[in-house]
Amino acid sequence: MLSKKTKYAISALRILARHAHPEPMLISDIAQKGDIPKKFLELILLELKKHHILESKKGQGGGYFLKINPE
């Protein structure tokens, strides 16, 4: 059985992989699309970044994106 955290992480990764725009995605957009609590998602995304799965960009146009091509 997968934990809630794991299910949310997989959901967030699927959303990011399907994101057609070259710009990073905001946490709030990922949370809304995946029906994931925003505060919990923040912790999950930080952990995925720590493990070099995601990258982030700060400031205007910032957010999270996959570090490697999903294909």
Short mmCIF file of N, CA, C and O in Angstrom, two decimals, residues 8-69:
data_model
loop_
_atom_site.label_atom_id
_atom_site.label_comp_id
_atom_site.label_asym_id
_atom_site.label_seq_id
_atom_site.Cartn_x
_atom_site.Cartn_y
_atom_site.Cartn_z
N TYR A 8 0.50 11.50 -3.50
CA TYR A 8 0.54 12.91 -3.88
C TYR A 8 1.78 13.22 -4.71
O TYR A 8 1.72 14.00 -5.67
N ALA A 9 2.91 12.63 -4.35
CA ALA A 9 4.15 12.86 -5.11
C ALA A 9 4.00 12.36 -6.54
O ALA A 9 4.38 13.05 -7.49
N ILE A 10 3.45 11.18 -6.70
CA ILE A 10 3.23 10.63 -8.04
C ILE A 10 2.27 11.50 -8.83
O ILE A 10 2.50 11.80 -10.01
N SER A 11 1.21 11.95 -8.19
CA SER A 11 0.24 12.82 -8.84
C SER A 11 0.90 14.13 -9.30
O SER A 11 0.69 14.58 -10.43
N ALA A 12 1.70 14.72 -8.44
CA ALA A 12 2.39 15.98 -8.78
C ALA A 12 3.36 15.76 -9.95
O ALA A 12 3.43 16.60 -10.86
N LEU A 13 4.07 14.65 -9.94
CA LEU A 13 5.01 14.37 -11.03
C LEU A 13 4.27 14.16 -12.35
O LEU A 13 4.74 14.61 -13.40
N ARG A 14 3.12 13.52 -12.30
CA ARG A 14 2.32 13.32 -13.52
C ARG A 14 1.83 14.67 -14.06
O ARG A 14 1.85 14.91 -15.27
N ILE A 15 1.41 15.54 -13.17
CA ILE A 15 0.94 16.88 -13.58
C ILE A 15 2.09 17.65 -14.22
O ILE A 15 1.93 18.26 -15.27
N LEU A 16 3.26 17.62 -13.60
CA LEU A 16 4.41 18.32 -14.16
C LEU A 16 4.85 17.73 -15.50
O LEU A 16 5.26 18.45 -16.40
N ALA A 17 4.76 16.41 -15.63
CA ALA A 17 5.14 15.76 -16.89
C ALA A 17 4.20 16.14 -18.03
O ALA A 17 4.61 16.25 -19.18
N ARG A 18 2.93 16.38 -17.70
CA ARG A 18 1.94 16.75 -18.72
C ARG A 18 1.89 18.24 -19.00
O ARG A 18 1.21 18.67 -19.93
N HIS A 19 2.58 19.01 -18.20
CA HIS A 19 2.58 20.47 -18.34
C HIS A 19 3.24 20.83 -19.67
O HIS A 19 4.41 20.60 -19.88
N ALA A 20 2.47 21.40 -20.58
CA ALA A 20 2.95 21.66 -21.94
C ALA A 20 3.80 22.91 -22.07
O ALA A 20 4.54 23.06 -23.02
N HIS A 21 3.73 23.79 -21.10
CA HIS A 21 4.44 25.05 -21.20
C HIS A 21 5.89 24.90 -20.77
O HIS A 21 6.20 24.10 -19.90
N PRO A 22 6.77 25.68 -21.37
CA PRO A 22 8.18 25.61 -20.96
C PRO A 22 8.44 26.26 -19.61
O PRO A 22 9.46 26.04 -19.00
N GLU A 23 7.49 27.06 -19.12
CA GLU A 23 7.67 27.75 -17.84
C GLU A 23 7.40 26.78 -16.68
O GLU A 23 6.62 25.85 -16.81
N PRO A 24 8.02 27.06 -15.54
CA PRO A 24 7.73 26.26 -14.34
C PRO A 24 6.28 26.43 -13.90
O PRO A 24 5.62 27.40 -14.25
N MET A 25 5.79 25.46 -13.14
CA MET A 25 4.42 25.51 -12.62
C MET A 25 4.41 25.98 -11.19
O MET A 25 5.27 25.59 -10.39
N LEU A 26 3.44 26.81 -10.86
CA LEU A 26 3.27 27.27 -9.49
C LEU A 26 2.76 26.13 -8.60
O LEU A 26 1.99 25.28 -9.06
N ILE A 27 3.16 26.16 -7.34
CA ILE A 27 2.70 25.16 -6.39
C ILE A 27 1.17 25.19 -6.31
O ILE A 27 0.53 24.14 -6.27
N SER A 28 0.60 26.38 -6.30
CA SER A 28 -0.86 26.48 -6.19
C SER A 28 -1.57 25.82 -7.37
O SER A 28 -2.62 25.20 -7.20
N ASP A 29 -1.00 25.92 -8.57
CA ASP A 29 -1.60 25.28 -9.75
C ASP A 29 -1.51 23.75 -9.66
O ASP A 29 -2.47 23.05 -9.98
N ILE A 30 -0.36 23.26 -9.22
CA ILE A 30 -0.18 21.81 -9.06
C ILE A 30 -1.16 21.29 -7.99
O ILE A 30 -1.81 20.27 -8.19
N ALA A 31 -1.24 22.01 -6.89
CA ALA A 31 -2.12 21.61 -5.79
C ALA A 31 -3.58 21.56 -6.25
O ALA A 31 -4.31 20.61 -5.93
N GLN A 32 -3.99 22.55 -7.01
CA GLN A 32 -5.37 22.60 -7.50
C GLN A 32 -5.65 21.46 -8.47
O GLN A 32 -6.66 20.78 -8.35
N LYS A 33 -4.76 21.26 -9.43
CA LYS A 33 -4.98 20.21 -10.43
C LYS A 33 -4.96 18.81 -9.82
O LYS A 33 -5.67 17.92 -10.28
N GLY A 34 -4.13 18.62 -8.79
CA GLY A 34 -4.02 17.30 -8.18
C GLY A 34 -4.86 17.12 -6.94
O GLY A 34 -4.83 16.06 -6.32
N ASP A 35 -5.61 18.15 -6.57
CA ASP A 35 -6.41 18.13 -5.35
C ASP A 35 -5.54 17.70 -4.16
O ASP A 35 -5.86 16.77 -3.43
N ILE A 36 -4.41 18.40 -4.02
CA ILE A 36 -3.41 18.12 -2.99
C ILE A 36 -3.34 19.32 -2.06
O ILE A 36 -3.27 20.46 -2.53
N PRO A 37 -3.33 19.10 -0.75
CA PRO A 37 -3.16 20.23 0.18
C PRO A 37 -1.85 20.96 -0.10
O PRO A 37 -0.79 20.35 -0.19
N LYS A 38 -1.94 22.28 -0.27
CA LYS A 38 -0.78 23.08 -0.70
C LYS A 38 0.41 22.97 0.26
O LYS A 38 1.54 22.80 -0.19
N LYS A 39 0.18 23.07 1.55
CA LYS A 39 1.28 23.00 2.52
C LYS A 39 1.98 21.64 2.47
O LYS A 39 3.20 21.56 2.56
N PHE A 40 1.21 20.58 2.32
CA PHE A 40 1.79 19.24 2.23
C PHE A 40 2.56 19.10 0.92
O PHE A 40 3.64 18.51 0.88
N LEU A 41 2.02 19.65 -0.16
CA LEU A 41 2.68 19.60 -1.46
C LEU A 41 4.02 20.33 -1.42
O LEU A 41 4.99 19.86 -2.02
N GLU A 42 4.09 21.45 -0.73
CA GLU A 42 5.35 22.18 -0.62
C GLU A 42 6.46 21.29 -0.06
O GLU A 42 7.57 21.28 -0.57
N LEU A 43 6.14 20.53 0.98
CA LEU A 43 7.11 19.63 1.58
C LEU A 43 7.52 18.51 0.63
O LEU A 43 8.70 18.15 0.53
N ILE A 44 6.55 17.98 -0.09
CA ILE A 44 6.82 16.91 -1.05
C ILE A 44 7.72 17.41 -2.17
O ILE A 44 8.70 16.75 -2.54
N LEU A 45 7.42 18.59 -2.72
CA LEU A 45 8.22 19.13 -3.82
C LEU A 45 9.64 19.45 -3.37
O LEU A 45 10.59 19.22 -4.13
N LEU A 46 9.80 19.94 -2.16
CA LEU A 46 11.15 20.19 -1.64
C LEU A 46 11.94 18.90 -1.53
O LEU A 46 13.14 18.87 -1.85
N GLU A 47 11.29 17.84 -1.11
CA GLU A 47 11.98 16.55 -1.01
C GLU A 47 12.35 16.02 -2.40
O GLU A 47 13.45 15.49 -2.59
N LEU A 48 11.47 16.16 -3.37
CA LEU A 48 11.77 15.73 -4.73
C LEU A 48 12.91 16.56 -5.33
O LEU A 48 13.74 16.03 -6.07
N LYS A 49 12.98 17.83 -4.97
CA LYS A 49 14.08 18.67 -5.42
C LYS A 49 15.39 18.23 -4.78
O LYS A 49 16.43 18.15 -5.44
N LYS A 50 15.33 17.90 -3.51
CA LYS A 50 16.52 17.45 -2.78
C LYS A 50 17.10 16.18 -3.41
O LYS A 50 18.31 15.97 -3.42
N HIS A 51 16.22 15.34 -3.98
CA HIS A 51 16.65 14.09 -4.61
C HIS A 51 16.90 14.25 -6.12
O HIS A 51 16.96 13.26 -6.84
N HIS A 52 16.99 15.50 -6.57
CA HIS A 52 17.35 15.85 -7.96
C HIS A 52 16.35 15.35 -9.00
O HIS A 52 16.73 15.02 -10.12
N ILE A 53 15.09 15.30 -8.62
CA ILE A 53 14.03 14.92 -9.55
C ILE A 53 13.38 16.17 -10.14
O ILE A 53 13.00 16.20 -11.30
N LEU A 54 13.29 17.21 -9.31
CA LEU A 54 12.72 18.49 -9.72
C LEU A 54 13.75 19.59 -9.61
O LEU A 54 14.75 19.46 -8.90
N GLU A 55 13.45 20.68 -10.27
CA GLU A 55 14.23 21.91 -10.15
C GLU A 55 13.23 23.04 -9.92
O GLU A 55 12.05 22.90 -10.24
N SER A 56 13.68 24.13 -9.37
CA SER A 56 12.79 25.24 -9.12
C SER A 56 13.42 26.53 -9.62
O SER A 56 14.63 26.63 -9.78
N LYS A 57 12.53 27.50 -9.85
CA LYS A 57 12.95 28.83 -10.28
C LYS A 57 12.23 29.82 -9.39
O LYS A 57 11.02 29.70 -9.17
N LYS A 58 12.96 30.78 -8.86
CA LYS A 58 12.37 31.78 -7.98
C LYS A 58 11.99 33.03 -8.77
O LYS A 58 12.48 33.26 -9.86
N GLY A 59 11.11 33.82 -8.17
CA GLY A 59 10.75 35.11 -8.76
C GLY A 59 9.65 35.02 -9.80
O GLY A 59 8.92 34.04 -9.89
N GLN A 60 9.58 36.09 -10.60
CA GLN A 60 8.57 36.19 -11.66
C GLN A 60 8.70 35.00 -12.60
O GLN A 60 9.78 34.70 -13.10
N GLY A 61 7.61 34.31 -12.85
CA GLY A 61 7.64 33.14 -13.74
C GLY A 61 8.24 31.91 -13.07
O GLY A 61 8.61 30.96 -13.73
N GLY A 62 8.35 31.95 -11.76
CA GLY A 62 8.97 30.85 -11.03
C GLY A 62 8.01 29.72 -10.73
O GLY A 62 6.82 29.79 -11.01
N GLY A 63 8.55 28.67 -10.17
CA GLY A 63 7.78 27.50 -9.81
C GLY A 63 8.66 26.26 -9.90
O GLY A 63 9.88 26.34 -9.85
N TYR A 64 8.04 25.12 -10.07
CA TYR A 64 8.75 23.84 -10.15
C TYR A 64 8.62 23.23 -11.53
O TYR A 64 7.62 23.42 -12.22
N PHE A 65 9.64 22.49 -11.93
CA PHE A 65 9.62 21.77 -13.19
C PHE A 65 10.49 20.52 -13.07
O PHE A 65 11.35 20.44 -12.19
N LEU A 66 10.23 19.55 -13.94
CA LEU A 66 11.01 18.32 -13.94
C LEU A 66 12.45 18.61 -14.36
O LEU A 66 12.69 19.40 -15.28
N LYS A 67 13.38 17.97 -13.71
CA LYS A 67 14.79 18.20 -14.02
C LYS A 67 15.19 17.51 -15.33
O LYS A 67 16.08 17.97 -16.03
N ILE A 68 14.51 16.42 -15.66
CA ILE A 68 14.80 15.72 -16.91
C ILE A 68 13.54 15.67 -17.77
O ILE A 68 12.42 15.82 -17.26
N ASN A 69 13.71 15.43 -19.03
CA ASN A 69 12.60 15.35 -19.96
C ASN A 69 11.74 14.13 -19.60
O ASN A 69 12.27 13.03 -19.44
#
